[in-house]
């Protein structure tokens, strides 16, 4: 998962391959709560691992449920409708799928069994309305107090006297989550009589209620539905675990890759989506129909979809999106590639989501050059006459981050910056990794920053830190030479055997992950830092055959979204066309002192004078070698870090990088 402040997407050209989607957020959190309320143990398979599910799991643990996780499988021993913990303060982040149903369930349990609960979240959660749900629960007799602003969390739930014989009325035109919350909670108090819920006004997002009813049936509750205005929970309803339950992949997340196929899977290529298909119980699977209307070529079956570019440009459409409110955001970005003006209506619920999505989408689409008209419950999008590079503000909204990533496929090849990409953790933590696994572009479009310099200049530490800040891949070219040296030392190949060393380099089986390095399946990070290995690497690197053998391995690290390459000839030989070249300098005396401190901290004795003499000898050898002598590239930015901290050096390099970007 990307945890960087921003992520720059270079121009992307096409896409092909297979994507395995994560579990549905809507299904995951409903199943978790149902399992927590049921008698017995429920084994949940393929659970979504996201911010929203983590806060729900944490809440269930606080409430006394036994929760055992093993990867994407979770075992939950439920409460059987009885409070185990009667007082708790629950933090629910920005998860509406946790806040709304937990409010209802705990309100009825606190009223009937005695309890005192506080529910709160992040500041944005405290701006998301919950008043209609609270009003419905107060009709029932629940004791609920607002702790700050009326109509909004945080809340206190306490004692009350329930009357379940009169129908409970709830508005349906703000959020379907209010009705879902009541449907999940009221079976807990249906022992003496049937409980009736009546919907006031037009019910929006009906497909999400279908999900709720489907899952309730899996846990033993058969709700009788009379149209979309009246729901009857039978007398004596009681939650029973189904034993095992599998979470279907997220149809809303599928929308981004359906759109990707429609936009970028061309020339016989296709995007295959696994985990959700034509048999989905989720309403957002109907996004397929909308994408087809815009021109996408889509086939599918149980658990899979396959998408190709069909009509191009895409066709503008006018669509009532009440049935696909979340996925409709993806249509707004697809509209950038359509001929004409796309009008999406009946989307008033966008305004009470993670952010005011109508306003947010309008602002960000305009940044790209689109013409946008917005209203209380609609948005109209006309494609840009002139595409612009843009930094997309995501408003801590996962769906804005994901759908705007598709703008990187724009025809003029403008880059797109996604601010705060970590927000995708709410539903799809590995979204960008999945995107890059199927996206393609020309090699020269993939940005490269090179950081060169002499031995012990701190270039590796700096390059690694810059890569982390940008979310780019990191190439420690020095590690390749040290790995060659270590492998040669183990095999008894002398430093004078150029052919033998080249064969060793060509046969390296290396893996880089989380700043650790594996050689032939063995973790060798510490061994590669040994002084004798470093000295051997300096001698190995002078041989042209060795450098040629490692060239392709180094070039292969240039992958989406970008690369930071550390070495002694990265900007001059390996990546001469790099977007930014940095050459790090520090005196031999400073470098010797730094190396001395490193060795002492590891319990290794050393002598500063000897270290300095060795560094000066290596500098002379590197600068005088016939192939790729150590020197700054002509267009390199020189950074003397003798008196700078690592953080200060990173700030300098990032500032240089920002000045080369088109985002302003």
XYZ file of C-alpha atoms in Angstrom, residues 40 259 268 528 561:
5
model
C -21.865 -19.568 17.610
C -13.463 1.514 -17.011
C -7.115 -7.297 -28.918
C 26.627 -7.210 1.773
C 5.333 4.409 -11.237
